[in-house]
PDB file of C-alpha atoms and ligand atoms in Angstrom:
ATOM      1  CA  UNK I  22       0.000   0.000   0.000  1.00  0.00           C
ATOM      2  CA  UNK I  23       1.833   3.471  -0.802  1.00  0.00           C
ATOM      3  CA  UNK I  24       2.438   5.418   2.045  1.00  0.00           C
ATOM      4  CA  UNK I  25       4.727   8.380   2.101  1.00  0.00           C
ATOM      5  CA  UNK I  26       8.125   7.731   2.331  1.00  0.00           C
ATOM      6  CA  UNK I  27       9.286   9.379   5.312  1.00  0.00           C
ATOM      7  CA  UNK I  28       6.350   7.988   7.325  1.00  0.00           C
ATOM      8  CA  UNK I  29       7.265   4.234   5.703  1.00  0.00           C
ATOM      9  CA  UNK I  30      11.015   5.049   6.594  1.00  0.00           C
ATOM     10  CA  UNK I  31      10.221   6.250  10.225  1.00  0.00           C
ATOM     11  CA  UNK I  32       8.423   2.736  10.336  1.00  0.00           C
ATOM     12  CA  UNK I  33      10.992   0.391   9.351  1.00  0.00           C
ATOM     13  CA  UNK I  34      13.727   2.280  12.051  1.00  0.00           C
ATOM     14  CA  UNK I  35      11.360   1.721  14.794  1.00  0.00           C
ATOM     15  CA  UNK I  36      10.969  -2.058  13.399  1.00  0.00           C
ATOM     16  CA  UNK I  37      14.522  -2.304  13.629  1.00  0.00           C
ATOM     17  CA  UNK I  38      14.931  -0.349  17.363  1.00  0.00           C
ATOM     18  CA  UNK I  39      12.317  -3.038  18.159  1.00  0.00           C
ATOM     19  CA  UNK I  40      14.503  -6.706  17.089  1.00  0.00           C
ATOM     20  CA  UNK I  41      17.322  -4.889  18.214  1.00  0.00           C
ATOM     21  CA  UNK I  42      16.007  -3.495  21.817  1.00  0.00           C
ATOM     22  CA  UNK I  43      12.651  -5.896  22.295  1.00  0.00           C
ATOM     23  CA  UNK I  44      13.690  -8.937  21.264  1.00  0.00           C
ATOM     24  CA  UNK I  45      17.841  -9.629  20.229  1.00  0.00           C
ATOM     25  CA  UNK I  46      18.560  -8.480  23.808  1.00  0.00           C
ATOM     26  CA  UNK I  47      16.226 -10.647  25.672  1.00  0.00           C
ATOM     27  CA  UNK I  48      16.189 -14.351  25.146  1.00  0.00           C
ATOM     28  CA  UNK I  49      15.139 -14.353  21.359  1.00  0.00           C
ATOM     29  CA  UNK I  50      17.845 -16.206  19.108  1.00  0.00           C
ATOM     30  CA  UNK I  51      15.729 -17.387  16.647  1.00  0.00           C
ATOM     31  CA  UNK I  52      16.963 -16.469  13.251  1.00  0.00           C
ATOM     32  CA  UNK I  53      13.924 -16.951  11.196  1.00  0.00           C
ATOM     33  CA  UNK I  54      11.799 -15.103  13.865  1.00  0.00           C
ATOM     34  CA  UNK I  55      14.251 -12.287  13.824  1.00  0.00           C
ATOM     35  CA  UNK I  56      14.070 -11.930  10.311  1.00  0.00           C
ATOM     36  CA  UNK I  57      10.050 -12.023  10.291  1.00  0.00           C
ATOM     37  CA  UNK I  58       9.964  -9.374  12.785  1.00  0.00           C
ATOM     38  CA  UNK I  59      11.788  -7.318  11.043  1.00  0.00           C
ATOM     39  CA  UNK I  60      10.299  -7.291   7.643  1.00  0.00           C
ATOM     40  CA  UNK I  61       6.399  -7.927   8.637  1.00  0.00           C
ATOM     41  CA  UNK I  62       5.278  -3.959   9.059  1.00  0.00           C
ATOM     42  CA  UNK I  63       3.228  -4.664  12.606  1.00  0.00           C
ATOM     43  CA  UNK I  64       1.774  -0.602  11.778  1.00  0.00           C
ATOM     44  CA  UNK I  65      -0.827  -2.127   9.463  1.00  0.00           C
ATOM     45  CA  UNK I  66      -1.761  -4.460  11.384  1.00  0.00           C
ATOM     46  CA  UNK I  67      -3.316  -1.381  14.007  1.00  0.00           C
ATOM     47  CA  UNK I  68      -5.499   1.155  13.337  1.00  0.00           C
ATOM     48  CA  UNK I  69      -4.557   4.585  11.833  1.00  0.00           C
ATOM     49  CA  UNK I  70      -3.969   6.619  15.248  1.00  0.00           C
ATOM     50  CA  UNK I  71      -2.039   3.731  17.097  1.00  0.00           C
ATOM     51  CA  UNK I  72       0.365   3.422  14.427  1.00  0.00           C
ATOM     52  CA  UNK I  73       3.098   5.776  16.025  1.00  0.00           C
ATOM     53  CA  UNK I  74       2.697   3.180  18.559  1.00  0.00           C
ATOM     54  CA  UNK I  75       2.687   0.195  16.740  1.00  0.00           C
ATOM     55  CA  UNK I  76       6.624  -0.749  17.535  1.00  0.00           C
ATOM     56  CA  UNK I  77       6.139  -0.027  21.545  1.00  0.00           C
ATOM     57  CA  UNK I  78       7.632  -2.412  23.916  1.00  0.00           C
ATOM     58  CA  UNK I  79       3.923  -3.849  25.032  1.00  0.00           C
ATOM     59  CA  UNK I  80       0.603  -4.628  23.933  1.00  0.00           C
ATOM     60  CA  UNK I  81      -2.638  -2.066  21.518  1.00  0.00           C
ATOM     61  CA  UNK I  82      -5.920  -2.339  21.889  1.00  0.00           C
ATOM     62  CA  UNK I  83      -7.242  -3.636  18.579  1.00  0.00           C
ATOM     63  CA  UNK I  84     -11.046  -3.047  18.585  1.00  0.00           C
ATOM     64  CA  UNK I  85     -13.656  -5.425  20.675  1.00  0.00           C
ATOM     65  CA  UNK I  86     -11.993  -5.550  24.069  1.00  0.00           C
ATOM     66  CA  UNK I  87      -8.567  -7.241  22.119  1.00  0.00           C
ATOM     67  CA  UNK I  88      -5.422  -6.503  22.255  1.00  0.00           C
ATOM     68  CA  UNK I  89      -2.416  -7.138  19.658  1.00  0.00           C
ATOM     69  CA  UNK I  90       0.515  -8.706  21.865  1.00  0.00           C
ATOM     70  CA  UNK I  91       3.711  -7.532  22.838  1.00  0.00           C
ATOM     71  CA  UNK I  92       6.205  -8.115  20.105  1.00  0.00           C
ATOM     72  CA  UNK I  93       8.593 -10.001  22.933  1.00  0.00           C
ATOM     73  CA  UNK I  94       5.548 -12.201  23.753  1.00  0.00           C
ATOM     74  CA  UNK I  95       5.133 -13.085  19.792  1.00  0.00           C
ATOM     75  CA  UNK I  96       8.148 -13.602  19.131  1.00  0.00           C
ATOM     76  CA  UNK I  97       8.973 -15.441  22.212  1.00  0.00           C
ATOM     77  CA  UNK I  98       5.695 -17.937  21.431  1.00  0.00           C
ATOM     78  CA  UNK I  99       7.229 -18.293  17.991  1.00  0.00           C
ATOM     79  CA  UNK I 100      10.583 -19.403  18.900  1.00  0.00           C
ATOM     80  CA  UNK I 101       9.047 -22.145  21.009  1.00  0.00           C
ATOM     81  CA  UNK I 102       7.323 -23.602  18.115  1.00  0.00           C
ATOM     82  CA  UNK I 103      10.524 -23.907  16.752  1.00  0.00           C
ATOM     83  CA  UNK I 104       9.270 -24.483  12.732  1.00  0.00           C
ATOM     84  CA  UNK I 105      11.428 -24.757   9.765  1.00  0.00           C
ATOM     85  CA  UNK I 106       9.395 -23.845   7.077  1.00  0.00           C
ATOM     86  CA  UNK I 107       7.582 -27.066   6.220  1.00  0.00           C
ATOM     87  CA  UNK I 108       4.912 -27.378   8.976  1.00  0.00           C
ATOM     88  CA  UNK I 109       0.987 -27.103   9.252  1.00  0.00           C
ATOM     89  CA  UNK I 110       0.442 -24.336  12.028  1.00  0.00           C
ATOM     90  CA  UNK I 111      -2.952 -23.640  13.777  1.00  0.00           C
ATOM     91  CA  UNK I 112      -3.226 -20.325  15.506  1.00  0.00           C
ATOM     92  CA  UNK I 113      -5.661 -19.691  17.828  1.00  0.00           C
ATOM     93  CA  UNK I 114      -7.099 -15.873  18.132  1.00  0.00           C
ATOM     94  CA  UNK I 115      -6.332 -14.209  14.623  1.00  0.00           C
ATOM     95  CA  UNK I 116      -7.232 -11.120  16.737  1.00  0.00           C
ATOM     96  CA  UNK I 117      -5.355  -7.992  14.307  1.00  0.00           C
ATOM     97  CA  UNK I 118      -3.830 -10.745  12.170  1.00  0.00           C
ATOM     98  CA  UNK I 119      -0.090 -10.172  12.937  1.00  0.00           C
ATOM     99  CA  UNK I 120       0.968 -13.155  14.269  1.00  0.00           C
ATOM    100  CA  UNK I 121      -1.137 -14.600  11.355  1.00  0.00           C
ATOM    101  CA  UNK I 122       0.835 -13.377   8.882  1.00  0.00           C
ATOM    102  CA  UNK I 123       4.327 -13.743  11.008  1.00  0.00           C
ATOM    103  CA  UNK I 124       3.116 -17.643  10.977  1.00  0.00           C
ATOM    104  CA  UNK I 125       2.430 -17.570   7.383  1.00  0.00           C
ATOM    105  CA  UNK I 126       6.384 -16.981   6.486  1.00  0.00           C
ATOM    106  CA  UNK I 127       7.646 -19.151   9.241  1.00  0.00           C
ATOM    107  CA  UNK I 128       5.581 -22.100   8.255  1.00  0.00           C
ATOM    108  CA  UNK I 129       4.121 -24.047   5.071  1.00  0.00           C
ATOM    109  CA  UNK I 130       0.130 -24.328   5.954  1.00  0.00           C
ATOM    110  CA  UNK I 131      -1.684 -21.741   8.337  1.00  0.00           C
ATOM    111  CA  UNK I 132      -5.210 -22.277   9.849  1.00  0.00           C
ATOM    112  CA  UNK I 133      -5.989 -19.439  12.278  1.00  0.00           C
ATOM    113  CA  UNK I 134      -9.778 -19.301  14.379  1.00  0.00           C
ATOM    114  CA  UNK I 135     -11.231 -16.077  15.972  1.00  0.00           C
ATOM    115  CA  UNK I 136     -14.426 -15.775  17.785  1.00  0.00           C
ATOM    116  CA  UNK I 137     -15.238 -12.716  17.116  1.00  0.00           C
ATOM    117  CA  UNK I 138     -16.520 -12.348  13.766  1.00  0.00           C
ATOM    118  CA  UNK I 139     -15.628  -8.872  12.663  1.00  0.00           C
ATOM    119  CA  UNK I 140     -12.196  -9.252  13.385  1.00  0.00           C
ATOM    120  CA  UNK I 141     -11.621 -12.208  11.219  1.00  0.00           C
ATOM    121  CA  UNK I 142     -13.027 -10.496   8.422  1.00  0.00           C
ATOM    122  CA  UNK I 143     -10.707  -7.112   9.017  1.00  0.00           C
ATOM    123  CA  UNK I 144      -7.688  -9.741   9.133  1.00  0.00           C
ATOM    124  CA  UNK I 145      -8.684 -11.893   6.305  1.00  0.00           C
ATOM    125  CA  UNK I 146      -8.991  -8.832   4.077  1.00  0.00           C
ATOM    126  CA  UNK I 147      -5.472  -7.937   5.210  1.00  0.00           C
ATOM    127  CA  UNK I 148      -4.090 -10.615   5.019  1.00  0.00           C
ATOM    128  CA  UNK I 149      -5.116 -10.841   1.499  1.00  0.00           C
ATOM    129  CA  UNK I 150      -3.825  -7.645   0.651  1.00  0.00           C
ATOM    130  CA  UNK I 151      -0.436  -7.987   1.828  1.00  0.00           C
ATOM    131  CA  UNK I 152      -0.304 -10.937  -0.536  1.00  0.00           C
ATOM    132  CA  UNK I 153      -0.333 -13.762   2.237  1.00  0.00           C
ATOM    133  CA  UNK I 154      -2.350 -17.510   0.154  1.00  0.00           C
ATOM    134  CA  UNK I 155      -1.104 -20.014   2.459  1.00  0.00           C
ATOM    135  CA  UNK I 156      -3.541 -18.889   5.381  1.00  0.00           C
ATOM    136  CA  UNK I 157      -7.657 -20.022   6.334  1.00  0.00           C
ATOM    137  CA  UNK I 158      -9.284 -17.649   8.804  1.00  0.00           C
ATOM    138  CA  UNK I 159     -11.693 -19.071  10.705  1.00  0.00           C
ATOM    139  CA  UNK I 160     -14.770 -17.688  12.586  1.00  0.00           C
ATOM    140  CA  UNK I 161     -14.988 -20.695  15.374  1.00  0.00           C
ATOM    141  CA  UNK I 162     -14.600 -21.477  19.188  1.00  0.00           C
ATOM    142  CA  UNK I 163     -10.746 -22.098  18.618  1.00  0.00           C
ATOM    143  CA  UNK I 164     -11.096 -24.129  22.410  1.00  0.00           C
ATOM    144  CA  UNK I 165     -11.853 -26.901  19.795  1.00  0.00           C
ATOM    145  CA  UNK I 166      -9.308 -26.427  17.778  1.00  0.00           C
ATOM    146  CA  UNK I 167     -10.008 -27.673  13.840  1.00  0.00           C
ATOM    147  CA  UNK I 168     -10.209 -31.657  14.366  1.00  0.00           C
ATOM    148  CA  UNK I 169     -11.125 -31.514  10.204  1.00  0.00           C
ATOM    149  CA  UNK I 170      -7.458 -30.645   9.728  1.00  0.00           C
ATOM    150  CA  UNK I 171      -5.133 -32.475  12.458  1.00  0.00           C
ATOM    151  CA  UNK I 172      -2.800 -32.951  13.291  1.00  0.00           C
ATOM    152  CA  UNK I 173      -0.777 -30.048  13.468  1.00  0.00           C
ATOM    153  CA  UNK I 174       3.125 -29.493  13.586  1.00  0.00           C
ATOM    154  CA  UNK I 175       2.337 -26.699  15.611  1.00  0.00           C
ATOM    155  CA  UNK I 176      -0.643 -24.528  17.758  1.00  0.00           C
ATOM    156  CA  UNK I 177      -0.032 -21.411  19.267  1.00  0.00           C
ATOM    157  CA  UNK I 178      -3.041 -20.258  21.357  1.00  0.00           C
ATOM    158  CA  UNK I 179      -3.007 -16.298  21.636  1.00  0.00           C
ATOM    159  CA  UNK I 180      -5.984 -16.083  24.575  1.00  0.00           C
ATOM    160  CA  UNK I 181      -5.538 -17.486  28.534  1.00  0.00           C
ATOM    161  CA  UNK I 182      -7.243 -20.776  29.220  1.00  0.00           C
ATOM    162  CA  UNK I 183      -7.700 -21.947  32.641  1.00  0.00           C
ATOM    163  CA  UNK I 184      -6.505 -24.912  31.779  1.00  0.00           C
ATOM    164  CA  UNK I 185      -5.135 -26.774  28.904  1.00  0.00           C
ATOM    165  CA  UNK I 186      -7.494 -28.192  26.478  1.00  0.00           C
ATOM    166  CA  UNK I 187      -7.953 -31.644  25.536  1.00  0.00           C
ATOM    167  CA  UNK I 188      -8.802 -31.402  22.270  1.00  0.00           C
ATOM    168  CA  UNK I 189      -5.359 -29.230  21.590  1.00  0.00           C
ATOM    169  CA  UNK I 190      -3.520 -31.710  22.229  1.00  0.00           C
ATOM    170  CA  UNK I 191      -5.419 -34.634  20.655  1.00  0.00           C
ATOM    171  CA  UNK I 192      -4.836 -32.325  17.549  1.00  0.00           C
ATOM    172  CA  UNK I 193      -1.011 -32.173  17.973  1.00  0.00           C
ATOM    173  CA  UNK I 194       1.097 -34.477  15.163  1.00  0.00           C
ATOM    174  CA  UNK I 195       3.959 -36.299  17.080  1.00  0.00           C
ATOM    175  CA  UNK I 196       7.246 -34.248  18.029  1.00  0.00           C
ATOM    176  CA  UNK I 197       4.111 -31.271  17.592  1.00  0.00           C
ATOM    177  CA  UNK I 198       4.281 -28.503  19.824  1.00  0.00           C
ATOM    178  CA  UNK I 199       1.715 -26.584  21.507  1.00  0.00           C
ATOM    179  CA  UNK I 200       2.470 -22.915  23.113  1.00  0.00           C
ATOM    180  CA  UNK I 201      -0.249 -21.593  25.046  1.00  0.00           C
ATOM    181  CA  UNK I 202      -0.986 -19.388  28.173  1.00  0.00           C
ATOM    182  CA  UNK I 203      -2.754 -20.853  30.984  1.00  0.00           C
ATOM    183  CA  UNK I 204      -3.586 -19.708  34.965  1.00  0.00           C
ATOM    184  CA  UNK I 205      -5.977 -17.460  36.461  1.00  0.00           C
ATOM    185  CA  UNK I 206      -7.775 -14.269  34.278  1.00  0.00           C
ATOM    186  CA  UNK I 207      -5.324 -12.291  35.791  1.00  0.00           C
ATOM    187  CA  UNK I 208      -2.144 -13.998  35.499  1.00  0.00           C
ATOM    188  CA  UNK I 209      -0.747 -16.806  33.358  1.00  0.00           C
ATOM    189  CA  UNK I 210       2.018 -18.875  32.815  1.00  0.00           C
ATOM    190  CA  UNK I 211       3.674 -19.605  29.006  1.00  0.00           C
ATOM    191  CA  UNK I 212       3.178 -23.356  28.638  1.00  0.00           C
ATOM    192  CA  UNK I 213       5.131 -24.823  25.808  1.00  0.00           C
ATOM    193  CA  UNK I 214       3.920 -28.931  25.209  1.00  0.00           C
ATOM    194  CA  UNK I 215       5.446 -31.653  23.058  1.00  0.00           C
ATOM    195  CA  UNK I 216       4.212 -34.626  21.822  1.00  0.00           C
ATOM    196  CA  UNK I 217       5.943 -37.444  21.743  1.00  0.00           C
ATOM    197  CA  UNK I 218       4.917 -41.458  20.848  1.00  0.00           C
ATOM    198  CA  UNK I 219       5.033 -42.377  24.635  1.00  0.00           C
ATOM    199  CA  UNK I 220       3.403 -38.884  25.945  1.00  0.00           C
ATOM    200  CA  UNK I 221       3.797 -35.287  26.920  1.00  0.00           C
ATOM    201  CA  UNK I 222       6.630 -33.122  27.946  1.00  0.00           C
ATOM    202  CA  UNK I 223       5.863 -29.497  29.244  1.00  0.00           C
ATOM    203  CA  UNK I 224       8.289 -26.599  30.186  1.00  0.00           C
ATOM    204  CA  UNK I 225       7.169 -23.314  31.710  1.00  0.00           C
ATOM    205  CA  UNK I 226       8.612 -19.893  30.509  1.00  0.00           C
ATOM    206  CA  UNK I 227       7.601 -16.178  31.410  1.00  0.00           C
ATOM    207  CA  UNK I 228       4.363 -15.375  33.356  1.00  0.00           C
ATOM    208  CA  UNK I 229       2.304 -13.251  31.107  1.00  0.00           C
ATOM    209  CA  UNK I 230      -1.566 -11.513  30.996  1.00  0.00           C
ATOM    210  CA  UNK I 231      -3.234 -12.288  27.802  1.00  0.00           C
ATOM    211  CA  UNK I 232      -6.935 -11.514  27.436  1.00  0.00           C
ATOM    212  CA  UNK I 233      -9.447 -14.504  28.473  1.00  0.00           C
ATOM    213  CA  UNK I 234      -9.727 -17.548  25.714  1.00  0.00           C
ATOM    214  CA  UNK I 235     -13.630 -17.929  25.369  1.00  0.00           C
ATOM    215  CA  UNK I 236     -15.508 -20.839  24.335  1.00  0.00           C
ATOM    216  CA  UNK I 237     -15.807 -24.373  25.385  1.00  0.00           C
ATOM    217  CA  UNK I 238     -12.516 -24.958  26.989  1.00  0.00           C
ATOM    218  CA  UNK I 239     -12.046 -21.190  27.533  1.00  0.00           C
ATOM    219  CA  UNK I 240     -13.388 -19.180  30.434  1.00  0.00           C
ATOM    220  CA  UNK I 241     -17.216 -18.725  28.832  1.00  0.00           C
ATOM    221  CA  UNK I 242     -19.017 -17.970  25.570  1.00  0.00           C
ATOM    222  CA  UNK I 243     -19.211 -14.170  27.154  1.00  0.00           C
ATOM    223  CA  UNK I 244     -15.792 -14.095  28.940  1.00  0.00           C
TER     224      UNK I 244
HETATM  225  N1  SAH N  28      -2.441 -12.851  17.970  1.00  0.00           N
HETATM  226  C1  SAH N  28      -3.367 -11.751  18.051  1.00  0.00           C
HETATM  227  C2  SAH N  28      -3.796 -11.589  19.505  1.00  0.00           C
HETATM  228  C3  SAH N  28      -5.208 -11.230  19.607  1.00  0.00           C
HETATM  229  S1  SAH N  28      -5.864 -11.221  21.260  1.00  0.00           S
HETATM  230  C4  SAH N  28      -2.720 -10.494  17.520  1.00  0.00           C
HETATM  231  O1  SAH N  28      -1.482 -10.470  17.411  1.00  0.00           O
HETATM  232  O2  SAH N  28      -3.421  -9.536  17.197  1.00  0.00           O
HETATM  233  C5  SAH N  28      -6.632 -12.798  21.358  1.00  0.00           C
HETATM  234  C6  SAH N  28      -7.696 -13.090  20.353  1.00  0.00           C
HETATM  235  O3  SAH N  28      -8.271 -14.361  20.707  1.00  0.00           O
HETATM  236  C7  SAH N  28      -8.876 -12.107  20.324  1.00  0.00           C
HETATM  237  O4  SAH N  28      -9.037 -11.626  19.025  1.00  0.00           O
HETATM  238  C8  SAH N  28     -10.084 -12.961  20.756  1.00  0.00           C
HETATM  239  O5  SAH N  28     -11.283 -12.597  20.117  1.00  0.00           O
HETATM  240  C9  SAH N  28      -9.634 -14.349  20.344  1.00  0.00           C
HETATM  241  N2  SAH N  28     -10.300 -15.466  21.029  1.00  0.00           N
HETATM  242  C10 SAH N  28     -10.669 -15.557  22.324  1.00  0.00           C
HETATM  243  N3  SAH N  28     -11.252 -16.750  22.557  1.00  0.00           N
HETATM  244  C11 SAH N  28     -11.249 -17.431  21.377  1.00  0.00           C
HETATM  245  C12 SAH N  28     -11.718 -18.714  20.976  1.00  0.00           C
HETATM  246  N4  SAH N  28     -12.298 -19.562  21.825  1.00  0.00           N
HETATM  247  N5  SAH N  28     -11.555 -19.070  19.686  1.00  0.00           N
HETATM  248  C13 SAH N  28     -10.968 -18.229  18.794  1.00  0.00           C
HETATM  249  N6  SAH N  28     -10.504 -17.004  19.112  1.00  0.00           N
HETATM  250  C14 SAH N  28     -10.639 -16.603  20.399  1.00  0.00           C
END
């Protein structure tokens, strides 16, 4: 989409500030995610008046009570899925569409689920427009996950559960991995799960505060 330059310019310096300052100095070594960060312009993905603050060191509202997540907490949920290029990747909570469209160049196959409607229309449309094909937006309780298209080399869940749910990791493909948030409303931990033939392993990360998974397995169909 033209912009004017020294807007576009202003844009990719603070995109650069942010993998240097956000994410190369805290535990983020990933070199595809660095590279994805970089390039993906996270202002579109806001509206017009939050896009000076679009490469901030936390989270935007994006419409609906949502928020787009910090870039650290992306990119940190990225690195544990630890993909290569070839996988099938299920995100759940397109929300703005960012992490969407992150996913699309990290991995082969996307298949992302929001509840709400509206937003997966805004991010579909975006997502279009920026020239992204290997992505299906979803308007579905994403508790569920997409049982139609399992398993999955990877599912990144972008809402708070209270607890992990089942059908997430029925979904997963073995050596899958799924990253997701779960503890109370207020306060979570970063759960990263991996399949293997014999089981489960699970390691805990940073403690986090995403906004309340809804649904089924989520908090409620209102929450
Ligand atoms: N990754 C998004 C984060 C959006 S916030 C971004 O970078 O913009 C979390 C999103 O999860 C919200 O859009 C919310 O509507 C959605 N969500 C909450 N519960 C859900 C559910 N059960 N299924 C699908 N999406 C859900």
């Amino acid at each position: 989409m033209p912009e004017s330059t020294g807007k576009e310019s202003n844009h990719l310096r603070a995109r650069q500030a942010m993998v240097d300052e956000q994410l190369r100095r805290r535990q983020i070594t990933d070199t595809r995610v660095l590279e994805v960060m970089g390039d993906i312009p996270r202002h579109r993905f806001v509206s017009l008046d939050q896009q000076a603050e679009a490469y901030t060191d936390g989270p935007l509202p994006i419409g609906e009570g949502q928020t787009i997540s910090q870039p650290y907490m992306v990119a940190l949920m990225l690195q544990q899925l630890s993909l290569n290029g070839h996988e099938r990747v299920l995100e759940i909570g397109t929300g703005s569409g960012y992490q969407t469209a992150l996913l699309c160049r990290l991995a082969k196959e996307v298949y992302s689920l929001e509840y709400l409607p509206d937003l997966a229309n805004q991010a579909r449309r975006l997502l279009q427009q920026c020239g992204f094909h290997n992505v299906r937006i979803i308007t579905s309780d994403g508790s569920l996950g997409l049982p139609q298209y399992a398993p999955f080399d990877g599912i990144v869940v972008t809402a708070a559960a209270p607890k992990i749910p089942s059908p997430l990791l029925d979904q997963l493909a073995d050596g899958g991995r799924l990253v997701i948030p779960v503890g109370t409303r207020d306060q979570q931990e970063l759960l990263c799960i991996t399949k293997h033939p014999d089981g489960y392993t699970e390691e805990r990360s940073v403690k986090c505060r995403f906004v309340p998974l809804r649904g089924e397995k989520g908090w409620t169909s209102d929450g």
